[in-house]
Amino acid sequence: MMGAICVAILPTTPILMANTQRNLPLDSFDDDAGQNRARALAAGQTAYIVDAHSLIFQVFHAIPDMTSPKGEPVNAVFGFVRDLLFLIEEKRPDRLVCAFDPPGDTFRHELFAAYKGERSEMPSELRSQIPKIREVLDAMAIPVVSVVGYEADDVLATLARECNEVGVHCYVVTGDKDCRQLITDYVRVFNIRKNHVYDTKALAEDWGIRPDQVIDFQSLVGDKVDNVPGVPLIGPKIAADLLNTYGDLQAVLDSAQNMKGSKRSQNLQEFRDQALLSRKLVALDTRVPFEFDWKTAELGGYQGGRLADLFNDFGFRSLTDRVLKLAEHKTVSRDWVADYRVVASLDELAELVSRIPVDVPLSVDTETTSTSPRAARLVGISLAWVPGEAYYIPVAGPPGDTVLDLDATIALLRPLLESAEVPKVGQNLKYDAIVFRNVGVELRGIAFDTMIASYLLDAGERSHGLDELAVKYLKHENTKISSLIGKGKQQKSMADVPVADVGAYAGEDADVPLRLMPLLAERLQAEGLDELNRDLEVPLVGVLANLEFEGIRIDSGQLGKLSLRYAERLKELEIEIETLAGHPFNIASPKQLADVLFNELKLPVLKKTKTGASTDASVLEELAPQHPLPAKIIEHRQYAKLKNTYVDALPLMVNADSGRVHTSLNQVVAATGRLSSNDPNLQNIPVRTSEGREIRAAFIPRAEGWRLLAADYSQIELRVLAHFSEDETLATAFANDRDIHTLVASQVNGIGLDEVTSDQRRAAKAVNFGIIYGQSPFGLAKALGISKEEAARFIADYFARYPGVGDFMHETLATCRRQGYVSTLLGRRRAIAGVRAISPPKGALFDKQPQVLQLTMPERTAVNTVIQGTAADLIKLAMLAVDRRLRESQFEAKMILQIHDELLFDVPAGEVDELARLVREEMQSVAELRVPLKVDVKAGLNWAECDVIVDA
């Protein structure tokens, strides 16, 4: 498919031909070139033709300054690309074209030298972005038309006329009012800023005229922006009245001498020629001669790799996923051959089970009544072991449909599902495993999960859903679940959908993973990720399923008391805030808060958003030393968040069957490999605040005589840093079990260990952890309340004392730039682009000033991924090892939660000591690092009281 094209044709008779027929309607032209081009169009299709310069100027002035990682302005590029993606994703046009103004004068300047003479020169910050926009359009295969001697509006008029002739619905995307003259039954103007279609009705309401009167209307009114003179004293209302009375410009001018109002009559007569000149200037040429093939305007030729590179160069992380998703959807196969059947009786099911081989992968999927697996009721099970064939076993359905008895079905399937010898394949098998546990079946033999495989291959992807994978690898569009159960308030349960319809959908859900498996397995093998998938991530599915199934008990009564107390504190804070402000206002309204802070209290505006001055947490924290109100707002927000997210919400999330809360631990969200917690998110409960401890105190053992046991890796990320950096000083400190923060403070400040103050240790701790996250001197200064110079010196001294750390960071960035990704200890990969070629002096990332080198976001991400990703690998290894020992030793204790570097267990009081020894032993021996791993083990009657160190 053709990419962006630029037409630069000098017409042989540009002025005469461009103006002789300009007052004829769009459908009156019949040129051969237009007819040939229009053959690529079909009635009923939709075309969006974009006035590129109009959009570019809009976004340039609307979006605050943005710079790429290279420091180049890119705000207009970002806004323009975002607009294009909106058109493609939301409007789904059959054709899309962009028209650009060419350099130099047009035929209108020959008519009137002062045409557009008042316009200022394009700002240099914008001019430099035009080539970047053209490059993006080329990579998206969106054609560009620019014709020497004509404006972009003339090109749009010509293309609009061709669409009109064949009945194509054409939308002219522009902010230029001239294009209103193009409106017909098929041609409309689209305002992308307002997402508003401007048609005949809108024109009548706005200007009070018909589309065929637009040219005459503008000829009378003129246009100050383009320096079109018009007729003095003829404004929009008078022009509309004149045209509605006399019909057109010619009739208005011919009747001028007979009009009431001497001044109006005089001006229309005196400036008759000026009005006619204006008409020639504003009328768009619908017969611009240029070569163009409408087929090139079909969407789908996106160059995903090139676009990803461009967006990385520009720093457009938020847009990369969207454009790559478009690239994946550009070709969808229509040759999908499949045979999906519904099992109609227990006899059929028994015969089916007898035919399933035990030595080939069996794809398994469940249909249920809920997205929450612990609360889901089983509707049906689908199985597939031959690509293109699948069987759906219904156990629930609408009245009148044939379904199988649940207990009898489970009895027939149990040997198959619980056999570790039959390899199971599927998409998000953790969900299915929990659903099976609900009916007393333990899904064993989990061998391949397509969702996890996709994540390992492309950790930075936003979605690893089956629909996306089907398109990406199989060029197949799955049936959308919304087509069965609907959306929003009208959504129904899968149990209410006819069994036949569910059967086709469920069969596909089993068949697609089976077809995906060999393709994903081949990539895993080729990229060295097969072992990580087979030995770590896939075995972890069953462990997580068990953990989520067990859940954790909460004390709803305790949370109820907290809710009342937090409500009282919120009321107190509201009174204090209104007193400080001097009047009541809506504390939850950013606009009203901004008005109080910046207009009434005259505090400085530190950051702006599209809607005005920002009042986010970082702004309030910076303003807090200047006035007491911001600190009260922060406190109010914290209490409100804790109350809404945990104190009030957790009791409502208790499962009716288990009496416990069941979080979901997701393997495919965090690109570093960490597990994420949601529904509820238990990772965000504050650890060090008294409020956070109060909430944790509401998490309790499952029964009387039981305890909660917590095992936490001590400073795991710093130990991983010591391992990779091979820094001798760090390694020695950990080997001797010294307090690393006190040691760093001592060495950087040149004082003894016993002389280190709490503030010095706090600063060292901030640097220790800040190094991992690429913290800048500005960030450290802000965190510690010190000057940027002091922070820079502290960081520089750190690198001087621990040269291995600087070497590690430099080598990591160099490796990432060379191979395009970084790896963890177990080989987990994360693709990262945008790392610069950095050649710092040996052992340091700073110069002699000392001025610390500022790492870009991709560079910080690269370093952090190696450290945090390896820590994630270690805790996952620990979960597998501990789970295996618990099963072998037949403990009653249950592993119930994993949060960051901590494992939480429900344990009978009599097993506490033995479990503590087992857990510490397994966690500390999961990997041989250059420094020892250390695990703190604690137990208590609730999560907050796990503060008694268990000697294990």
Short mmCIF file of C-alpha atoms in Angstrom, two decimals, residues 550-925:
data_model
loop_
_atom_site.label_atom_id
_atom_site.label_comp_id
_atom_site.label_asym_id
_atom_site.label_seq_id
_atom_site.Cartn_x
_atom_site.Cartn_y
_atom_site.Cartn_z
CA GLU A 550 -8.17 -19.42 50.63
CA GLY A 551 -8.48 -15.64 51.11
CA ILE A 552 -7.98 -13.73 54.34
CA ARG A 553 -10.40 -13.09 57.21
CA ILE A 554 -11.18 -9.55 58.33
CA ASP A 555 -12.71 -8.10 61.47
CA SER A 556 -15.69 -6.20 60.07
CA GLY A 557 -16.59 -4.92 63.55
CA GLN A 558 -13.19 -3.33 63.95
CA LEU A 559 -13.48 -1.71 60.53
CA GLY A 560 -16.95 -0.43 61.46
CA LYS A 561 -15.49 1.34 64.48
CA LEU A 562 -12.73 2.80 62.31
CA SER A 563 -15.34 4.02 59.83
CA LEU A 564 -17.12 6.00 62.53
CA ARG A 565 -13.88 7.47 63.84
CA TYR A 566 -12.62 8.36 60.35
CA ALA A 567 -15.96 9.99 59.57
CA GLU A 568 -15.63 12.13 62.71
CA ARG A 569 -12.06 13.08 61.80
CA LEU A 570 -13.15 14.03 58.28
CA LYS A 571 -15.82 16.33 59.71
CA GLU A 572 -13.25 17.92 62.01
CA LEU A 573 -10.90 18.44 59.08
CA GLU A 574 -13.66 19.97 56.97
CA ILE A 575 -14.32 22.54 59.73
CA GLU A 576 -10.58 23.29 60.07
CA ILE A 577 -10.21 23.63 56.28
CA GLU A 578 -13.22 25.96 55.97
CA THR A 579 -11.89 28.05 58.87
CA LEU A 580 -8.49 28.38 57.19
CA ALA A 581 -10.14 29.23 53.88
CA GLY A 582 -12.50 31.71 55.50
CA HIS A 583 -15.66 30.15 54.03
CA PRO A 584 -17.20 26.78 53.09
CA PHE A 585 -16.35 25.21 49.73
CA ASN A 586 -16.41 21.80 48.09
CA ILE A 587 -13.14 20.24 49.22
CA ALA A 588 -13.48 17.48 46.61
CA SER A 589 -13.66 20.03 43.77
CA PRO A 590 -10.19 20.73 42.28
CA LYS A 591 -11.56 23.89 40.67
CA GLN A 592 -12.93 25.32 43.93
CA LEU A 593 -9.81 24.29 45.82
CA ALA A 594 -7.59 25.93 43.20
CA ASP A 595 -9.63 29.12 43.52
CA VAL A 596 -9.09 29.15 47.30
CA LEU A 597 -5.38 28.34 47.12
CA PHE A 598 -4.28 30.50 44.22
CA ASN A 599 -6.80 33.32 43.92
CA GLU A 600 -7.81 33.90 47.54
CA LEU A 601 -4.70 32.83 49.46
CA LYS A 602 -2.36 33.93 46.64
CA LEU A 603 -0.21 30.82 46.88
CA PRO A 604 2.02 30.24 43.84
CA VAL A 605 0.77 28.10 40.96
CA LEU A 606 3.33 25.29 40.64
CA LYS A 607 1.82 23.16 37.91
CA LYS A 608 -0.92 23.52 35.33
CA THR A 609 -3.24 21.01 33.67
CA LYS A 610 -5.69 21.36 30.80
CA THR A 611 -8.38 22.51 33.22
CA GLY A 612 -6.24 24.99 35.15
CA ALA A 613 -3.89 25.08 38.13
CA SER A 614 -3.05 21.65 39.53
CA THR A 615 -3.91 20.71 43.11
CA ASP A 616 -2.42 17.22 43.09
CA ALA A 617 -0.55 15.71 46.03
CA SER A 618 2.90 16.84 44.88
CA VAL A 619 1.70 20.45 44.59
CA LEU A 620 0.04 20.40 48.01
CA GLU A 621 3.14 18.91 49.63
CA GLU A 622 5.29 21.68 48.15
CA LEU A 623 2.83 24.35 49.29
CA ALA A 624 2.43 22.96 52.82
CA PRO A 625 5.38 24.89 54.35
CA GLN A 626 3.86 28.16 53.09
CA HIS A 627 0.35 27.78 54.55
CA PRO A 628 -1.43 25.28 56.85
CA LEU A 629 -4.37 24.68 54.45
CA PRO A 630 -2.57 22.39 51.93
CA ALA A 631 -1.46 20.05 54.73
CA LYS A 632 -5.04 19.78 55.98
CA ILE A 633 -6.21 18.98 52.45
CA ILE A 634 -3.61 16.22 52.21
CA GLU A 635 -4.76 14.76 55.52
CA HIS A 636 -8.41 14.96 54.46
CA ARG A 637 -7.66 13.16 51.20
CA GLN A 638 -5.73 10.43 53.01
CA TYR A 639 -8.54 9.74 55.47
CA ALA A 640 -11.16 9.83 52.71
CA LYS A 641 -9.18 7.43 50.54
CA LEU A 642 -8.55 4.95 53.36
CA LYS A 643 -12.17 5.10 54.47
CA ASN A 644 -13.61 4.61 50.97
CA THR A 645 -11.05 2.12 49.68
CA TYR A 646 -10.58 -0.10 52.72
CA VAL A 647 -12.51 0.71 55.89
CA ASP A 648 -15.94 0.86 54.23
CA ALA A 649 -15.25 -1.31 51.18
CA LEU A 650 -13.61 -4.41 52.70
CA PRO A 651 -16.64 -5.62 54.71
CA LEU A 652 -18.70 -5.47 51.50
CA MET A 653 -16.14 -7.71 49.75
CA VAL A 654 -16.38 -10.63 52.18
CA ASN A 655 -17.33 -13.77 50.28
CA ALA A 656 -20.62 -15.25 51.52
CA ASP A 657 -19.35 -18.85 51.28
CA SER A 658 -15.87 -18.50 52.77
CA GLY A 659 -16.39 -15.55 55.09
CA ARG A 660 -13.10 -14.12 53.84
CA VAL A 661 -11.80 -11.48 51.43
CA HIS A 662 -10.20 -12.80 48.24
CA THR A 663 -7.80 -10.49 46.42
CA SER A 664 -6.67 -11.27 42.87
CA LEU A 665 -2.91 -11.49 42.28
CA ASN A 666 -2.17 -10.79 38.64
CA GLN A 667 0.95 -12.10 36.91
CA VAL A 668 0.65 -10.06 33.72
CA VAL A 669 0.29 -6.42 34.78
CA ALA A 670 3.61 -5.09 36.10
CA ALA A 671 6.28 -5.12 33.39
CA THR A 672 8.97 -5.83 36.00
CA GLY A 673 7.46 -9.21 36.88
CA ARG A 674 5.95 -8.16 40.21
CA LEU A 675 2.51 -9.44 41.09
CA SER A 676 -0.24 -6.84 41.31
CA SER A 677 -3.15 -6.99 43.76
CA ASN A 678 -6.68 -5.90 42.93
CA ASP A 679 -10.30 -6.40 44.03
CA PRO A 680 -9.23 -5.39 46.67
CA ASN A 681 -5.77 -3.91 46.17
CA LEU A 682 -4.00 -4.84 49.38
CA GLN A 683 -0.61 -3.54 48.22
CA ASN A 684 -1.53 0.10 48.81
CA ILE A 685 -2.39 -0.12 52.51
CA PRO A 686 0.16 2.22 54.15
CA VAL A 687 2.81 0.35 56.09
CA ARG A 688 4.35 3.03 58.27
CA THR A 689 1.40 5.24 59.21
CA SER A 690 -0.77 4.66 62.27
CA GLU A 691 -3.86 4.60 60.05
CA GLY A 692 -2.34 1.91 57.87
CA ARG A 693 -1.53 -0.19 60.94
CA GLU A 694 -5.09 0.23 62.18
CA ILE A 695 -6.42 -1.17 58.92
CA ARG A 696 -3.93 -4.03 58.94
CA ALA A 697 -5.01 -4.86 62.48
CA ALA A 698 -8.43 -5.77 61.02
CA PHE A 699 -6.85 -8.67 59.07
CA ILE A 700 -7.03 -11.65 61.41
CA PRO A 701 -6.48 -15.45 61.47
CA ARG A 702 -9.23 -17.68 60.16
CA ALA A 703 -10.11 -19.27 63.49
CA GLU A 704 -9.50 -19.23 67.22
CA GLY A 705 -6.15 -20.73 68.11
CA TRP A 706 -4.61 -19.64 64.81
CA ARG A 707 -2.06 -16.92 64.07
CA LEU A 708 -0.92 -14.85 61.12
CA LEU A 709 2.74 -15.34 60.19
CA ALA A 710 4.58 -12.84 57.99
CA ALA A 711 7.90 -13.54 56.28
CA ASP A 712 9.58 -10.55 54.66
CA TYR A 713 12.79 -10.30 52.63
CA SER A 714 15.02 -7.70 54.27
CA GLN A 715 16.24 -5.00 51.86
CA ILE A 716 15.93 -7.42 48.95
CA GLU A 717 16.39 -4.83 46.21
CA LEU A 718 19.58 -3.44 47.77
CA ARG A 719 20.94 -6.97 48.10
CA VAL A 720 20.15 -7.57 44.43
CA LEU A 721 21.94 -4.32 43.61
CA ALA A 722 24.96 -5.53 45.57
CA HIS A 723 24.85 -8.83 43.67
CA PHE A 724 24.77 -7.24 40.20
CA SER A 725 27.15 -4.38 40.95
CA GLU A 726 29.70 -6.64 42.66
CA ASP A 727 30.60 -3.61 44.73
CA GLU A 728 32.99 -4.83 47.38
CA THR A 729 31.92 -2.38 50.08
CA LEU A 730 28.23 -3.19 49.69
CA ALA A 731 28.87 -6.92 49.56
CA THR A 732 30.97 -6.80 52.72
CA ALA A 733 28.32 -4.82 54.56
CA PHE A 734 25.61 -7.35 53.77
CA ALA A 735 27.89 -10.28 54.50
CA ASN A 736 28.49 -8.82 57.96
CA ASP A 737 24.78 -8.08 58.43
CA ARG A 738 25.40 -4.39 58.97
CA ASP A 739 22.72 -1.71 58.76
CA ILE A 740 23.36 -0.58 55.19
CA HIS A 741 21.76 2.85 55.63
CA THR A 742 23.89 3.70 58.66
CA LEU A 743 26.99 2.46 56.86
CA VAL A 744 26.33 4.62 53.79
CA ALA A 745 25.66 7.66 55.97
CA SER A 746 28.86 7.02 57.86
CA GLN A 747 31.03 6.65 54.77
CA VAL A 748 29.51 9.48 52.73
CA ASN A 749 29.71 11.90 55.65
CA GLY A 750 33.11 10.67 56.79
CA ILE A 751 32.03 9.94 60.34
CA GLY A 752 31.91 6.94 62.64
CA LEU A 753 28.97 4.55 62.68
CA ASP A 754 28.00 5.63 66.19
CA GLU A 755 28.03 9.30 65.11
CA VAL A 756 25.37 8.92 62.40
CA THR A 757 22.24 10.92 63.21
CA SER A 758 18.71 9.85 62.37
CA ASP A 759 18.52 12.55 59.68
CA GLN A 760 21.79 11.36 58.14
CA ARG A 761 20.55 7.77 58.11
CA ARG A 762 17.25 8.92 56.55
CA ALA A 763 19.17 10.72 53.81
CA ALA A 764 21.32 7.66 53.16
CA LYS A 765 18.25 5.46 53.00
CA ALA A 766 16.64 7.82 50.49
CA VAL A 767 19.77 7.64 48.34
CA ASN A 768 20.07 3.86 48.65
CA PHE A 769 16.56 3.30 47.37
CA GLY A 770 16.62 6.35 45.10
CA ILE A 771 19.55 4.92 43.15
CA ILE A 772 17.39 1.96 42.13
CA TYR A 773 14.67 4.27 40.83
CA GLY A 774 17.01 6.74 39.16
CA GLN A 775 16.24 9.55 41.57
CA SER A 776 17.61 12.93 40.51
CA PRO A 777 19.20 15.52 42.81
CA PHE A 778 16.00 17.53 42.48
CA GLY A 779 13.91 14.55 43.61
CA LEU A 780 16.20 13.79 46.54
CA ALA A 781 16.31 17.44 47.56
CA LYS A 782 12.53 17.58 47.54
CA ALA A 783 12.22 14.36 49.54
CA LEU A 784 14.69 15.43 52.23
CA GLY A 785 14.04 19.15 52.29
CA ILE A 786 17.64 20.02 51.37
CA SER A 787 19.15 22.06 48.55
CA LYS A 788 19.60 20.57 45.10
CA GLU A 789 23.36 21.18 45.41
CA GLU A 790 23.54 19.23 48.67
CA ALA A 791 21.55 16.40 47.14
CA ALA A 792 23.78 16.29 44.06
CA ARG A 793 26.87 16.18 46.23
CA PHE A 794 25.41 13.39 48.35
CA ILE A 795 24.62 11.29 45.28
CA ALA A 796 28.02 12.00 43.74
CA ASP A 797 29.78 11.01 46.96
CA TYR A 798 27.72 7.82 47.03
CA PHE A 799 28.96 6.81 43.57
CA ALA A 800 32.51 7.66 44.57
CA ARG A 801 32.24 5.41 47.65
CA TYR A 802 30.46 2.61 45.76
CA PRO A 803 31.98 2.62 42.26
CA GLY A 804 30.56 -0.79 41.42
CA VAL A 805 27.06 0.68 41.44
CA GLY A 806 27.98 3.26 38.81
CA ASP A 807 29.65 0.59 36.70
CA PHE A 808 26.56 -1.60 36.93
CA MET A 809 24.24 1.22 35.84
CA HIS A 810 26.50 2.12 32.92
CA GLU A 811 26.83 -1.48 31.78
CA THR A 812 23.08 -2.04 32.10
CA LEU A 813 22.33 0.98 29.93
CA ALA A 814 24.96 0.05 27.37
CA THR A 815 23.58 -3.50 27.14
CA CYS A 816 20.03 -2.21 26.82
CA ARG A 817 20.99 0.18 24.05
CA ARG A 818 22.85 -2.58 22.22
CA GLN A 819 20.23 -5.35 22.42
CA GLY A 820 17.03 -3.37 22.96
CA TYR A 821 16.06 -4.97 26.27
CA VAL A 822 17.24 -5.71 29.81
CA SER A 823 17.09 -9.03 31.68
CA THR A 824 16.62 -10.16 35.25
CA LEU A 825 18.53 -12.87 37.08
CA LEU A 826 16.22 -15.56 35.68
CA GLY A 827 16.22 -14.15 32.16
CA ARG A 828 12.95 -12.21 32.28
CA ARG A 829 13.07 -9.57 29.56
CA ARG A 830 11.69 -6.10 29.13
CA ALA A 831 12.08 -4.26 25.84
CA ILE A 832 13.13 -0.62 26.35
CA ALA A 833 13.87 1.93 23.65
CA GLY A 834 15.25 5.43 23.98
CA VAL A 835 18.43 4.71 25.95
CA ARG A 836 21.15 7.15 24.98
CA ALA A 837 24.77 6.37 24.20
CA ILE A 838 26.36 7.26 27.54
CA SER A 839 30.09 7.04 28.09
CA PRO A 840 30.76 8.20 31.64
CA PRO A 841 34.17 7.90 33.29
CA LYS A 842 34.91 4.49 34.78
CA GLY A 843 33.04 3.93 38.01
CA ALA A 844 30.82 7.01 38.00
CA LEU A 845 27.77 8.58 36.39
CA PHE A 846 28.82 12.11 37.26
CA ASP A 847 31.48 14.65 36.30
CA LYS A 848 33.93 16.61 38.41
CA GLN A 849 31.45 19.31 39.49
CA PRO A 850 30.02 16.97 40.93
CA GLN A 851 26.94 17.24 38.69
CA VAL A 852 25.00 13.97 38.58
CA LEU A 853 23.96 12.79 35.14
CA GLN A 854 20.19 13.03 34.68
CA LEU A 855 18.81 9.72 33.49
CA THR A 856 15.81 9.77 31.18
CA MET A 857 12.68 7.76 31.91
CA PRO A 858 13.73 4.85 29.64
CA GLU A 859 17.13 4.75 31.34
CA ARG A 860 15.64 4.79 34.84
CA THR A 861 13.24 2.06 33.76
CA ALA A 862 16.08 -0.10 32.44
CA VAL A 863 18.06 0.00 35.68
CA ASN A 864 15.00 -0.43 37.87
CA THR A 865 13.71 -3.38 35.85
CA VAL A 866 16.88 -5.41 36.41
CA ILE A 867 16.74 -4.83 40.18
CA GLN A 868 13.01 -4.95 40.86
CA GLY A 869 12.45 -7.69 38.29
CA THR A 870 15.05 -9.91 39.92
CA ALA A 871 13.48 -9.29 43.34
CA ALA A 872 10.15 -10.34 41.81
CA ASP A 873 11.75 -13.52 40.46
CA LEU A 874 13.09 -14.37 43.92
CA ILE A 875 9.78 -13.97 45.77
CA LYS A 876 8.09 -16.12 43.13
CA LEU A 877 10.72 -18.80 43.56
CA ALA A 878 10.11 -18.59 47.30
CA MET A 879 6.36 -19.08 46.84
CA LEU A 880 6.96 -22.21 44.78
CA ALA A 881 9.45 -23.62 47.28
CA VAL A 882 7.33 -22.89 50.34
CA ASP A 883 4.18 -24.27 48.71
CA ARG A 884 6.00 -27.49 47.82
CA ARG A 885 7.25 -27.93 51.40
CA LEU A 886 3.84 -27.21 52.88
CA ARG A 887 2.33 -29.95 50.74
CA GLU A 888 5.13 -32.44 51.45
CA SER A 889 5.04 -31.81 55.20
CA GLN A 890 1.25 -31.80 55.34
CA PHE A 891 0.99 -28.57 57.30
CA GLU A 892 -2.44 -27.22 58.15
CA ALA A 893 -1.02 -23.75 57.55
CA LYS A 894 -2.10 -21.91 54.41
CA MET A 895 -0.21 -19.35 52.34
CA ILE A 896 -2.80 -16.59 51.91
CA LEU A 897 -1.11 -13.45 50.57
CA GLN A 898 1.93 -12.07 48.78
CA ILE A 899 2.54 -8.33 49.03
CA HIS A 900 5.75 -6.96 47.53
CA ASP A 901 8.56 -8.86 49.34
CA GLU A 902 6.33 -10.38 52.02
CA LEU A 903 4.48 -13.69 52.33
CA LEU A 904 1.57 -14.03 54.74
CA PHE A 905 0.31 -17.29 56.24
CA ASP A 906 -2.67 -18.54 58.25
CA VAL A 907 -1.19 -20.98 60.76
CA PRO A 908 -2.34 -22.94 63.81
CA ALA A 909 -0.55 -21.71 66.93
CA GLY A 910 1.14 -25.09 67.34
CA GLU A 911 2.76 -24.88 63.89
CA VAL A 912 4.14 -21.34 64.19
CA ASP A 913 7.73 -22.19 65.17
CA GLU A 914 8.08 -25.06 62.73
CA LEU A 915 6.54 -23.06 59.89
CA ALA A 916 8.81 -20.10 60.65
CA ARG A 917 11.90 -22.32 60.31
CA LEU A 918 10.60 -23.85 57.08
CA VAL A 919 9.71 -20.52 55.48
CA ARG A 920 12.98 -18.82 56.42
CA GLU A 921 15.00 -21.80 55.18
CA GLU A 922 13.23 -21.90 51.81
CA MET A 923 13.17 -18.16 51.22
CA GLN A 924 16.84 -17.68 52.02
CA SER A 925 17.98 -20.53 49.78
#
